[in-house]
DNA sequence: GCTTTCGATCATGAAACCTGATCGTTGGCT
DNA sequence: AGCCAACGATCAGGTTTCATGATCGAAAGC
C-alpha cells in the first residue's frame, strides 16, 4: 500500500474544498477561512494534483463555479473525514480535561423521574469512581446536538434517532395510555377506546415534541384533527388538568403518576405503537469503560422495570 | 467551528502514528515509510503539538515504546480516516479510468448459475450503457477483500458478512435440502429426516467454505461427527456422486439441479436455517447509479425467484 | 466599450520539512 | 565497572512548500 502523493493530503485542503462548495466561490471561501483568494486557489490546485482529477469547474469570468462529479464524490469523503477529526478532537480534549472519571448524560423528564433514580443508585454503587453529570433538557434535539458536538457522552432519546453519526441501543418500550378523569365513561369500557373516540375528546397534551407529533399523526390518521385544548411541558400539570376534567390525555405510561386518584389510566393495547426509549451516543467517538458500564446498567435496570409494569 | 491547529494535520502524521504502533519503534517505522528516524520523530512531535497530548510513551534507551491512552484512541480515529482516504482514492481512480459505465461484480457458483442469467438479461435491457464485469471466485473471502480494496463494486455473499467496512442487502433465503439417490428410503419418509439421521449417512459435500462450515456445525450439534466421504467444489460432481450412491448431500436448494432424475430432493423444513444470499458493497465508497440500479434489479429478480421455487 | 467579478499566475519572504550528524539515556554484555 | 548497542531527541542545513500581494485574463452586465 503506498498512498504516495496522497500522503501530502492536508486537512486544510479538504476544508477548503468543503468551504468552496458551501460558499460557491473561491474568494468567499478564502475570506471565511482567513486566507487570501490566491492561497485557496493554490490549495485547490494542490488537491487536484494529489487526486489527479479536476474537482471544480471554473467557467471563467463572474459565472458561478460548480463541483465536478469527482469533486462531489470527494466532498462526501471530506465531510466524513472532517467529522471524524472533530470526534477525535473531542476525545482528545475530554482526555486533556481529565474526563476519564466523568460521564455527561442527557435526559428528559419522563426518564428522569422513573428510570434514573434506580439506575443512578445502582451505577454509583458499582462504579463509585465515576462522577455523573446530568443534563436535562426539554428540547430533545438539543441533546442530540450536544452528543454530536461531543458535549455529552450519552443521552437518552426516543428512538428511532434521526440520521447522523449515532449509535443506539433500545432500553424499553413505553406504551401509550389514555389518561381520563376518574369515573369517566371511557374508563368503564370493556374494550380499549378507538383512536377515533379519542380524537373526538378535548385533549390535554405535552408541548410539541417528537413523541407528541407521533401521537398526533396517529390520531389524525382517523380523519379527525385532534382538538388540543391545552398543552404543557409538565407531567403534573397535564395530569392535574385531566383530573380536573379539562380533557383527556394520551401519554406514555412512564410519565403517568398512577397513584393519582383523580384520574384513571386506560390501556390502549397498542393502538398507538409504544414510545421506544433508548440510549444514544456518538458513533465515532471513544466509548469509555464508564460509558459502556452505564449503558449496561441502564439495559439491566430497564429490563427489570419492564417486567414489573408499575405494579407498586 | 475552528479546527485551528488541527488544520495543519497531515495524512502523513496519522500514517506515521499507525506505522509506529505497528512496528513498535520509530526507527523501523521510518525505514518502512522511507523516511529518516529524525523525520518520524519530528512528525510525531508535530502531531503531539497539534493534539496537545503525549501520544507515545518513550521510556528511553532500548526499551520498547508504547501508546498512551490518548495515542490508542487517536490511532483508532487515524485508522478510520486512512480507510476513508483509501476509499476516496479508489473512487477517484475509478473515475479516472472512466469506470462510470462499468460495474465489477463478484459472484460464486450457485448464484452464477441460478440468479445471474435472469438478472443480467434484465439489467442490460434496462441499462444498455452499463458494462458488467463478472468475477467468479471459489474463495469467498477473496471477494470481500476485493470489495474492501475497491477492486469490485459489488459482490454476492452469504450473509451475515464479517466485520468490516461493508453495507449489505438481503436478496433471498436459500433453504438447505437433502439430496439423496433416487429411490433412497430417506426420500420415502413422510416427515423430514432429523439431523441425526443425516449425520449417520455417508456424506458428500462441498469444500470448506462459510456455508459448509455452518452445515457441519449444525450436524455436529447432534453429537455425532458427520462422515464426509468426498468433497468437491463442483455442484455437478457432488450431485453425480449422490446419484451414484456414494452418499447423500446437504446442499442449498439453488445449487441443486432438480431435473436430475438420478437423485431425489428432500425438504428439510428448516431444520438447518437457510443460507441467506445478499449483495455486499463498500460502506464508504461512492455508489454509482449503475450500482444502485443493479442492486434494485437484483432484489426484484430474487423476489420473483423466491415466489416460484424452481417450479419449472 | 467600460466596469465588475472571479480565478489563475508570479515573485517573494516566511514557515515547514527532511536529512545527516550528534547527543543523552538505558539495558545488556563482558 | 565499563563498554557497547539500541533508541529517540535535537540541532544545523539545504530544500520544498505555503501564503501574500500584485497583476493578468476571461466573461457577464450595463
mmCIF file with all atom_site columns, C-alpha atoms in Angstrom, chain B residues 131-311:
data_model
loop_
_atom_site.group_PDB
_atom_site.id
_atom_site.type_symbol
_atom_site.label_atom_id
_atom_site.label_alt_id
_atom_site.label_comp_id
_atom_site.label_asym_id
_atom_site.label_entity_id
_atom_site.label_seq_id
_atom_site.pdbx_PDB_ins_code
_atom_site.Cartn_x
_atom_site.Cartn_y
_atom_site.Cartn_z
_atom_site.occupancy
_atom_site.B_iso_or_equiv
_atom_site.pdbx_formal_charge
_atom_site.auth_seq_id
_atom_site.auth_comp_id
_atom_site.auth_asym_id
_atom_site.auth_atom_id
_atom_site.pdbx_PDB_model_num
ATOM 1   C CA . UNK B 1 131 ? -20.835 -2.863  -18.954 1.00 0.00 ? 131 UNK B CA 1
ATOM 2   C CA . UNK B 1 132 ? -20.755 -5.597  -16.328 1.00 0.00 ? 132 UNK B CA 1
ATOM 3   C CA . UNK B 1 133 ? -17.529 -7.337  -15.459 1.00 0.00 ? 133 UNK B CA 1
ATOM 4   C CA . UNK B 1 134 ? -18.073 -10.550 -13.563 1.00 0.00 ? 134 UNK B CA 1
ATOM 5   C CA . UNK B 1 135 ? -15.522 -12.035 -11.279 1.00 0.00 ? 135 UNK B CA 1
ATOM 6   C CA . UNK B 1 136 ? -16.319 -15.526 -10.071 1.00 0.00 ? 136 UNK B CA 1
ATOM 7   C CA . UNK B 1 137 ? -14.272 -16.943 -7.271  1.00 0.00 ? 137 UNK B CA 1
ATOM 8   C CA . UNK B 1 138 ? -14.321 -20.171 -5.366  1.00 0.00 ? 138 UNK B CA 1
ATOM 9   C CA . UNK B 1 139 ? -12.769 -18.400 -2.420  1.00 0.00 ? 139 UNK B CA 1
ATOM 10  C CA . UNK B 1 140 ? -15.479 -16.247 -0.963  1.00 0.00 ? 140 UNK B CA 1
ATOM 11  C CA . UNK B 1 141 ? -13.236 -14.275 1.333   1.00 0.00 ? 141 UNK B CA 1
ATOM 12  C CA . UNK B 1 142 ? -11.286 -13.107 -1.656  1.00 0.00 ? 142 UNK B CA 1
ATOM 13  C CA . UNK B 1 143 ? -14.400 -11.439 -2.998  1.00 0.00 ? 143 UNK B CA 1
ATOM 14  C CA . UNK B 1 144 ? -14.862 -9.450  0.164   1.00 0.00 ? 144 UNK B CA 1
ATOM 15  C CA . UNK B 1 145 ? -11.252 -8.400  0.171   1.00 0.00 ? 145 UNK B CA 1
ATOM 16  C CA . UNK B 1 146 ? -11.587 -7.184  -3.371  1.00 0.00 ? 146 UNK B CA 1
ATOM 17  C CA . UNK B 1 147 ? -14.545 -5.095  -2.337  1.00 0.00 ? 147 UNK B CA 1
ATOM 18  C CA . UNK B 1 148 ? -12.557 -3.646  0.519   1.00 0.00 ? 148 UNK B CA 1
ATOM 19  C CA . UNK B 1 149 ? -9.674  -2.822  -1.785  1.00 0.00 ? 149 UNK B CA 1
ATOM 20  C CA . UNK B 1 150 ? -12.020 -1.222  -4.277  1.00 0.00 ? 150 UNK B CA 1
ATOM 21  C CA . UNK B 1 151 ? -11.374 -3.815  -6.947  1.00 0.00 ? 151 UNK B CA 1
ATOM 22  C CA . UNK B 1 152 ? -15.009 -4.799  -7.020  1.00 0.00 ? 152 UNK B CA 1
ATOM 23  C CA . UNK B 1 153 ? -18.024 -2.524  -6.834  1.00 0.00 ? 153 UNK B CA 1
ATOM 24  C CA . UNK B 1 154 ? -20.405 -5.189  -5.597  1.00 0.00 ? 154 UNK B CA 1
ATOM 25  C CA . UNK B 1 155 ? -20.305 -8.807  -4.660  1.00 0.00 ? 155 UNK B CA 1
ATOM 26  C CA . UNK B 1 156 ? -22.740 -11.537 -3.875  1.00 0.00 ? 156 UNK B CA 1
ATOM 27  C CA . UNK B 1 157 ? -22.151 -13.094 -0.492  1.00 0.00 ? 157 UNK B CA 1
ATOM 28  C CA . UNK B 1 158 ? -23.781 -15.407 2.011   1.00 0.00 ? 158 UNK B CA 1
ATOM 29  C CA . UNK B 1 159 ? -24.853 -13.237 4.902   1.00 0.00 ? 159 UNK B CA 1
ATOM 30  C CA . UNK B 1 160 ? -24.050 -12.286 7.501   1.00 0.00 ? 160 UNK B CA 1
ATOM 31  C CA . UNK B 1 161 ? -20.899 -10.535 6.483   1.00 0.00 ? 161 UNK B CA 1
ATOM 32  C CA . UNK B 1 162 ? -17.876 -10.400 8.810   1.00 0.00 ? 162 UNK B CA 1
ATOM 33  C CA . UNK B 1 163 ? -16.978 -7.135  10.486  1.00 0.00 ? 163 UNK B CA 1
ATOM 34  C CA . UNK B 1 164 ? -15.588 -4.629  8.053   1.00 0.00 ? 164 UNK B CA 1
ATOM 35  C CA . UNK B 1 165 ? -16.489 -1.551  6.055   1.00 0.00 ? 165 UNK B CA 1
ATOM 36  C CA . UNK B 1 166 ? -19.455 -3.166  4.365   1.00 0.00 ? 166 UNK B CA 1
ATOM 37  C CA . UNK B 1 167 ? -23.086 -2.457  3.685   1.00 0.00 ? 167 UNK B CA 1
ATOM 38  C CA . UNK B 1 168 ? -25.375 -5.286  2.717   1.00 0.00 ? 168 UNK B CA 1
ATOM 39  C CA . UNK B 1 169 ? -28.813 -6.066  1.465   1.00 0.00 ? 169 UNK B CA 1
ATOM 40  C CA . UNK B 1 170 ? -30.547 -9.416  1.704   1.00 0.00 ? 170 UNK B CA 1
ATOM 41  C CA . UNK B 1 171 ? -31.585 -10.916 -1.596  1.00 0.00 ? 171 UNK B CA 1
ATOM 42  C CA . UNK B 1 172 ? -33.030 -14.308 -0.853  1.00 0.00 ? 172 UNK B CA 1
ATOM 43  C CA . UNK B 1 173 ? -33.119 -17.148 1.607   1.00 0.00 ? 173 UNK B CA 1
ATOM 44  C CA . UNK B 1 174 ? -31.998 -20.364 0.054   1.00 0.00 ? 174 UNK B CA 1
ATOM 45  C CA . UNK B 1 175 ? -33.179 -23.336 2.144   1.00 0.00 ? 175 UNK B CA 1
ATOM 46  C CA . UNK B 1 176 ? -30.967 -26.356 2.623   1.00 0.00 ? 176 UNK B CA 1
ATOM 47  C CA . UNK B 1 177 ? -32.250 -29.611 1.210   1.00 0.00 ? 177 UNK B CA 1
ATOM 48  C CA . UNK B 1 178 ? -31.090 -33.167 1.435   1.00 0.00 ? 178 UNK B CA 1
ATOM 49  C CA . UNK B 1 179 ? -30.060 -34.696 -1.865  1.00 0.00 ? 179 UNK B CA 1
ATOM 50  C CA . UNK B 1 180 ? -30.289 -38.481 -1.897  1.00 0.00 ? 180 UNK B CA 1
ATOM 51  C CA . UNK B 1 181 ? -30.012 -41.157 -4.560  1.00 0.00 ? 181 UNK B CA 1
ATOM 52  C CA . UNK B 1 182 ? -33.318 -41.729 -6.359  1.00 0.00 ? 182 UNK B CA 1
ATOM 53  C CA . UNK B 1 183 ? -35.325 -44.339 -4.532  1.00 0.00 ? 183 UNK B CA 1
ATOM 54  C CA . UNK B 1 184 ? -33.437 -43.922 -1.274  1.00 0.00 ? 184 UNK B CA 1
ATOM 55  C CA . UNK B 1 185 ? -35.508 -44.762 1.807   1.00 0.00 ? 185 UNK B CA 1
ATOM 56  C CA . UNK B 1 186 ? -34.799 -41.265 3.100   1.00 0.00 ? 186 UNK B CA 1
ATOM 57  C CA . UNK B 1 187 ? -36.869 -39.886 0.249   1.00 0.00 ? 187 UNK B CA 1
ATOM 58  C CA . UNK B 1 188 ? -39.859 -42.012 1.214   1.00 0.00 ? 188 UNK B CA 1
ATOM 59  C CA . UNK B 1 189 ? -40.260 -40.752 4.750   1.00 0.00 ? 189 UNK B CA 1
ATOM 60  C CA . UNK B 1 190 ? -43.475 -38.910 5.489   1.00 0.00 ? 190 UNK B CA 1
ATOM 61  C CA . UNK B 1 191 ? -41.530 -36.440 7.672   1.00 0.00 ? 191 UNK B CA 1
ATOM 62  C CA . UNK B 1 192 ? -38.313 -34.582 7.056   1.00 0.00 ? 192 UNK B CA 1
ATOM 63  C CA . UNK B 1 193 ? -35.312 -36.565 8.249   1.00 0.00 ? 193 UNK B CA 1
ATOM 64  C CA . UNK B 1 194 ? -33.714 -35.464 11.505  1.00 0.00 ? 194 UNK B CA 1
ATOM 65  C CA . UNK B 1 195 ? -30.232 -34.049 11.622  1.00 0.00 ? 195 UNK B CA 1
ATOM 66  C CA . UNK B 1 196 ? -29.104 -37.148 13.458  1.00 0.00 ? 196 UNK B CA 1
ATOM 67  C CA . UNK B 1 197 ? -30.341 -39.399 10.699  1.00 0.00 ? 197 UNK B CA 1
ATOM 68  C CA . UNK B 1 198 ? -28.410 -37.306 8.245   1.00 0.00 ? 198 UNK B CA 1
ATOM 69  C CA . UNK B 1 199 ? -25.245 -37.283 10.285  1.00 0.00 ? 199 UNK B CA 1
ATOM 70  C CA . UNK B 1 200 ? -25.282 -41.080 10.267  1.00 0.00 ? 200 UNK B CA 1
ATOM 71  C CA . UNK B 1 201 ? -25.174 -41.234 6.464   1.00 0.00 ? 201 UNK B CA 1
ATOM 72  C CA . UNK B 1 202 ? -22.031 -41.130 4.371   1.00 0.00 ? 202 UNK B CA 1
ATOM 73  C CA . UNK B 1 203 ? -21.909 -37.559 3.162   1.00 0.00 ? 203 UNK B CA 1
ATOM 74  C CA . UNK B 1 204 ? -20.804 -35.850 0.009   1.00 0.00 ? 204 UNK B CA 1
ATOM 75  C CA . UNK B 1 205 ? -20.239 -32.122 0.340   1.00 0.00 ? 205 UNK B CA 1
ATOM 76  C CA . UNK B 1 206 ? -18.638 -29.013 -0.923  1.00 0.00 ? 206 UNK B CA 1
ATOM 77  C CA . UNK B 1 207 ? -15.175 -27.993 0.041   1.00 0.00 ? 207 UNK B CA 1
ATOM 78  C CA . UNK B 1 208 ? -14.691 -25.982 3.158   1.00 0.00 ? 208 UNK B CA 1
ATOM 79  C CA . UNK B 1 209 ? -16.435 -22.668 3.000   1.00 0.00 ? 209 UNK B CA 1
ATOM 80  C CA . UNK B 1 210 ? -18.562 -20.463 5.168   1.00 0.00 ? 210 UNK B CA 1
ATOM 81  C CA . UNK B 1 211 ? -21.814 -22.071 4.244   1.00 0.00 ? 211 UNK B CA 1
ATOM 82  C CA . UNK B 1 212 ? -20.467 -25.608 4.512   1.00 0.00 ? 212 UNK B CA 1
ATOM 83  C CA . UNK B 1 213 ? -18.983 -24.948 7.941   1.00 0.00 ? 213 UNK B CA 1
ATOM 84  C CA . UNK B 1 214 ? -22.380 -23.764 9.027   1.00 0.00 ? 214 UNK B CA 1
ATOM 85  C CA . UNK B 1 215 ? -23.964 -27.017 7.888   1.00 0.00 ? 215 UNK B CA 1
ATOM 86  C CA . UNK B 1 216 ? -21.300 -29.116 9.540   1.00 0.00 ? 216 UNK B CA 1
ATOM 87  C CA . UNK B 1 217 ? -21.594 -27.371 12.867  1.00 0.00 ? 217 UNK B CA 1
ATOM 88  C CA . UNK B 1 218 ? -25.319 -27.971 12.752  1.00 0.00 ? 218 UNK B CA 1
ATOM 89  C CA . UNK B 1 219 ? -24.812 -31.650 12.077  1.00 0.00 ? 219 UNK B CA 1
ATOM 90  C CA . UNK B 1 220 ? -22.212 -31.852 14.798  1.00 0.00 ? 220 UNK B CA 1
ATOM 91  C CA . UNK B 1 221 ? -24.622 -30.353 17.284  1.00 0.00 ? 221 UNK B CA 1
ATOM 92  C CA . UNK B 1 222 ? -26.400 -33.730 17.195  1.00 0.00 ? 222 UNK B CA 1
ATOM 93  C CA . UNK B 1 223 ? -23.415 -35.160 18.966  1.00 0.00 ? 223 UNK B CA 1
ATOM 94  C CA . UNK B 1 224 ? -22.327 -37.240 16.023  1.00 0.00 ? 224 UNK B CA 1
ATOM 95  C CA . UNK B 1 225 ? -19.475 -36.008 13.841  1.00 0.00 ? 225 UNK B CA 1
ATOM 96  C CA . UNK B 1 226 ? -20.639 -36.107 10.244  1.00 0.00 ? 226 UNK B CA 1
ATOM 97  C CA . UNK B 1 227 ? -18.845 -38.532 7.981   1.00 0.00 ? 227 UNK B CA 1
ATOM 98  C CA . UNK B 1 228 ? -17.779 -36.827 4.782   1.00 0.00 ? 228 UNK B CA 1
ATOM 99  C CA . UNK B 1 229 ? -16.574 -39.373 2.274   1.00 0.00 ? 229 UNK B CA 1
ATOM 100 C CA . UNK B 1 230 ? -15.995 -36.921 -0.517  1.00 0.00 ? 230 UNK B CA 1
ATOM 101 C CA . UNK B 1 231 ? -15.802 -33.201 -1.171  1.00 0.00 ? 231 UNK B CA 1
ATOM 102 C CA . UNK B 1 232 ? -15.814 -31.224 -4.370  1.00 0.00 ? 232 UNK B CA 1
ATOM 103 C CA . UNK B 1 233 ? -16.140 -27.643 -5.470  1.00 0.00 ? 233 UNK B CA 1
ATOM 104 C CA . UNK B 1 234 ? -18.377 -28.554 -8.333  1.00 0.00 ? 234 UNK B CA 1
ATOM 105 C CA . UNK B 1 235 ? -22.119 -28.856 -7.972  1.00 0.00 ? 235 UNK B CA 1
ATOM 106 C CA . UNK B 1 236 ? -22.341 -31.356 -10.776 1.00 0.00 ? 236 UNK B CA 1
ATOM 107 C CA . UNK B 1 237 ? -19.711 -33.611 -9.281  1.00 0.00 ? 237 UNK B CA 1
ATOM 108 C CA . UNK B 1 238 ? -21.366 -33.625 -5.895  1.00 0.00 ? 238 UNK B CA 1
ATOM 109 C CA . UNK B 1 239 ? -24.712 -34.417 -7.386  1.00 0.00 ? 239 UNK B CA 1
ATOM 110 C CA . UNK B 1 240 ? -23.226 -37.076 -9.623  1.00 0.00 ? 240 UNK B CA 1
ATOM 111 C CA . UNK B 1 241 ? -21.710 -38.803 -6.629  1.00 0.00 ? 241 UNK B CA 1
ATOM 112 C CA . UNK B 1 242 ? -25.017 -38.721 -4.819  1.00 0.00 ? 242 UNK B CA 1
ATOM 113 C CA . UNK B 1 243 ? -26.745 -40.164 -7.872  1.00 0.00 ? 243 UNK B CA 1
ATOM 114 C CA . UNK B 1 244 ? -24.146 -42.904 -7.965  1.00 0.00 ? 244 UNK B CA 1
ATOM 115 C CA . UNK B 1 245 ? -24.972 -43.813 -4.403  1.00 0.00 ? 245 UNK B CA 1
ATOM 116 C CA . UNK B 1 246 ? -21.696 -42.672 -2.851  1.00 0.00 ? 246 UNK B CA 1
ATOM 117 C CA . UNK B 1 247 ? -23.541 -40.755 -0.188  1.00 0.00 ? 247 UNK B CA 1
ATOM 118 C CA . UNK B 1 248 ? -26.098 -38.081 0.482   1.00 0.00 ? 248 UNK B CA 1
ATOM 119 C CA . UNK B 1 249 ? -25.561 -34.365 0.396   1.00 0.00 ? 249 UNK B CA 1
ATOM 120 C CA . UNK B 1 250 ? -26.888 -31.393 2.285   1.00 0.00 ? 250 UNK B CA 1
ATOM 121 C CA . UNK B 1 251 ? -26.912 -28.528 -0.148  1.00 0.00 ? 251 UNK B CA 1
ATOM 122 C CA . UNK B 1 252 ? -28.591 -25.203 -0.697  1.00 0.00 ? 252 UNK B CA 1
ATOM 123 C CA . UNK B 1 253 ? -31.575 -25.671 -2.983  1.00 0.00 ? 253 UNK B CA 1
ATOM 124 C CA . UNK B 1 254 ? -30.191 -23.219 -5.532  1.00 0.00 ? 254 UNK B CA 1
ATOM 125 C CA . UNK B 1 255 ? -27.188 -25.413 -6.181  1.00 0.00 ? 255 UNK B CA 1
ATOM 126 C CA . UNK B 1 256 ? -29.288 -28.455 -6.934  1.00 0.00 ? 256 UNK B CA 1
ATOM 127 C CA . UNK B 1 257 ? -30.248 -29.489 -10.432 1.00 0.00 ? 257 UNK B CA 1
ATOM 128 C CA . UNK B 1 258 ? -33.767 -30.736 -9.840  1.00 0.00 ? 258 UNK B CA 1
ATOM 129 C CA . UNK B 1 259 ? -34.069 -32.158 -13.326 1.00 0.00 ? 259 UNK B CA 1
ATOM 130 C CA . UNK B 1 260 ? -31.501 -34.791 -12.494 1.00 0.00 ? 260 UNK B CA 1
ATOM 131 C CA . UNK B 1 261 ? -33.520 -37.998 -12.215 1.00 0.00 ? 261 UNK B CA 1
ATOM 132 C CA . UNK B 1 262 ? -30.778 -39.970 -10.525 1.00 0.00 ? 262 UNK B CA 1
ATOM 133 C CA . UNK B 1 263 ? -31.359 -38.075 -7.291  1.00 0.00 ? 263 UNK B CA 1
ATOM 134 C CA . UNK B 1 264 ? -34.269 -37.073 -5.117  1.00 0.00 ? 264 UNK B CA 1
ATOM 135 C CA . UNK B 1 265 ? -34.513 -33.827 -3.210  1.00 0.00 ? 265 UNK B CA 1
ATOM 136 C CA . UNK B 1 266 ? -35.851 -33.913 0.314   1.00 0.00 ? 266 UNK B CA 1
ATOM 137 C CA . UNK B 1 267 ? -37.103 -30.780 2.038   1.00 0.00 ? 267 UNK B CA 1
ATOM 138 C CA . UNK B 1 268 ? -35.510 -30.275 5.432   1.00 0.00 ? 268 UNK B CA 1
ATOM 139 C CA . UNK B 1 269 ? -38.256 -27.932 6.612   1.00 0.00 ? 269 UNK B CA 1
ATOM 140 C CA . UNK B 1 270 ? -35.860 -25.509 8.133   1.00 0.00 ? 270 UNK B CA 1
ATOM 141 C CA . UNK B 1 271 ? -34.014 -27.983 10.338  1.00 0.00 ? 271 UNK B CA 1
ATOM 142 C CA . UNK B 1 272 ? -30.982 -26.112 9.132   1.00 0.00 ? 272 UNK B CA 1
ATOM 143 C CA . UNK B 1 273 ? -31.537 -22.379 8.845   1.00 0.00 ? 273 UNK B CA 1
ATOM 144 C CA . UNK B 1 274 ? -31.465 -21.270 5.229   1.00 0.00 ? 274 UNK B CA 1
ATOM 145 C CA . UNK B 1 275 ? -28.423 -19.802 3.582   1.00 0.00 ? 275 UNK B CA 1
ATOM 146 C CA . UNK B 1 276 ? -29.025 -16.102 3.149   1.00 0.00 ? 276 UNK B CA 1
ATOM 147 C CA . UNK B 1 277 ? -27.691 -14.659 -0.058  1.00 0.00 ? 277 UNK B CA 1
ATOM 148 C CA . UNK B 1 278 ? -27.118 -10.959 -0.215  1.00 0.00 ? 278 UNK B CA 1
ATOM 149 C CA . UNK B 1 279 ? -25.293 -8.238  -2.011  1.00 0.00 ? 279 UNK B CA 1
ATOM 150 C CA . UNK B 1 280 ? -22.325 -6.527  -0.365  1.00 0.00 ? 280 UNK B CA 1
ATOM 151 C CA . UNK B 1 281 ? -20.593 -3.277  -1.165  1.00 0.00 ? 281 UNK B CA 1
ATOM 152 C CA . UNK B 1 282 ? -18.098 -0.936  0.442   1.00 0.00 ? 282 UNK B CA 1
ATOM 153 C CA . UNK B 1 283 ? -19.736 1.205   3.062   1.00 0.00 ? 283 UNK B CA 1
ATOM 154 C CA . UNK B 1 284 ? -17.538 4.207   2.443   1.00 0.00 ? 284 UNK B CA 1
ATOM 155 C CA . UNK B 1 285 ? -17.276 4.167   -1.305  1.00 0.00 ? 285 UNK B CA 1
ATOM 156 C CA . UNK B 1 286 ? -19.360 6.065   -3.773  1.00 0.00 ? 286 UNK B CA 1
ATOM 157 C CA . UNK B 1 287 ? -22.344 4.160   -5.027  1.00 0.00 ? 287 UNK B CA 1
ATOM 158 C CA . UNK B 1 288 ? -22.751 4.824   -8.694  1.00 0.00 ? 288 UNK B CA 1
ATOM 159 C CA . UNK B 1 289 ? -26.224 4.995   -10.189 1.00 0.00 ? 289 UNK B CA 1
ATOM 160 C CA . UNK B 1 290 ? -25.328 1.812   -12.040 1.00 0.00 ? 290 UNK B CA 1
ATOM 161 C CA . UNK B 1 291 ? -24.574 0.014   -8.775  1.00 0.00 ? 291 UNK B CA 1
ATOM 162 C CA . UNK B 1 292 ? -27.783 1.218   -7.203  1.00 0.00 ? 292 UNK B CA 1
ATOM 163 C CA . UNK B 1 293 ? -29.734 0.054   -10.205 1.00 0.00 ? 293 UNK B CA 1
ATOM 164 C CA . UNK B 1 294 ? -28.024 -3.318  -10.171 1.00 0.00 ? 294 UNK B CA 1
ATOM 165 C CA . UNK B 1 295 ? -28.941 -3.836  -6.535  1.00 0.00 ? 295 UNK B CA 1
ATOM 166 C CA . UNK B 1 296 ? -32.506 -2.824  -7.228  1.00 0.00 ? 296 UNK B CA 1
ATOM 167 C CA . UNK B 1 297 ? -32.820 -5.216  -10.142 1.00 0.00 ? 297 UNK B CA 1
ATOM 168 C CA . UNK B 1 298 ? -31.202 -7.990  -8.126  1.00 0.00 ? 298 UNK B CA 1
ATOM 169 C CA . UNK B 1 299 ? -33.715 -7.528  -5.334  1.00 0.00 ? 299 UNK B CA 1
ATOM 170 C CA . UNK B 1 300 ? -36.596 -7.654  -7.791  1.00 0.00 ? 300 UNK B CA 1
ATOM 171 C CA . UNK B 1 301 ? -35.313 -10.723 -9.602  1.00 0.00 ? 301 UNK B CA 1
ATOM 172 C CA . UNK B 1 302 ? -34.679 -12.591 -6.378  1.00 0.00 ? 302 UNK B CA 1
ATOM 173 C CA . UNK B 1 303 ? -38.094 -11.762 -5.052  1.00 0.00 ? 303 UNK B CA 1
ATOM 174 C CA . UNK B 1 304 ? -39.622 -13.353 -8.136  1.00 0.00 ? 304 UNK B CA 1
ATOM 175 C CA . UNK B 1 305 ? -37.288 -16.309 -7.893  1.00 0.00 ? 305 UNK B CA 1
ATOM 176 C CA . UNK B 1 306 ? -38.371 -16.899 -4.314  1.00 0.00 ? 306 UNK B CA 1
ATOM 177 C CA . UNK B 1 307 ? -42.015 -16.960 -5.345  1.00 0.00 ? 307 UNK B CA 1
ATOM 178 C CA . UNK B 1 308 ? -41.655 -19.760 -7.874  1.00 0.00 ? 308 UNK B CA 1
ATOM 179 C CA . UNK B 1 309 ? -39.343 -22.162 -6.043  1.00 0.00 ? 309 UNK B CA 1
ATOM 180 C CA . UNK B 1 310 ? -37.883 -23.834 -9.072  1.00 0.00 ? 310 UNK B CA 1
ATOM 181 C CA . UNK B 1 311 ? -41.313 -24.907 -10.227 1.00 0.00 ? 311 UNK B CA 1
#
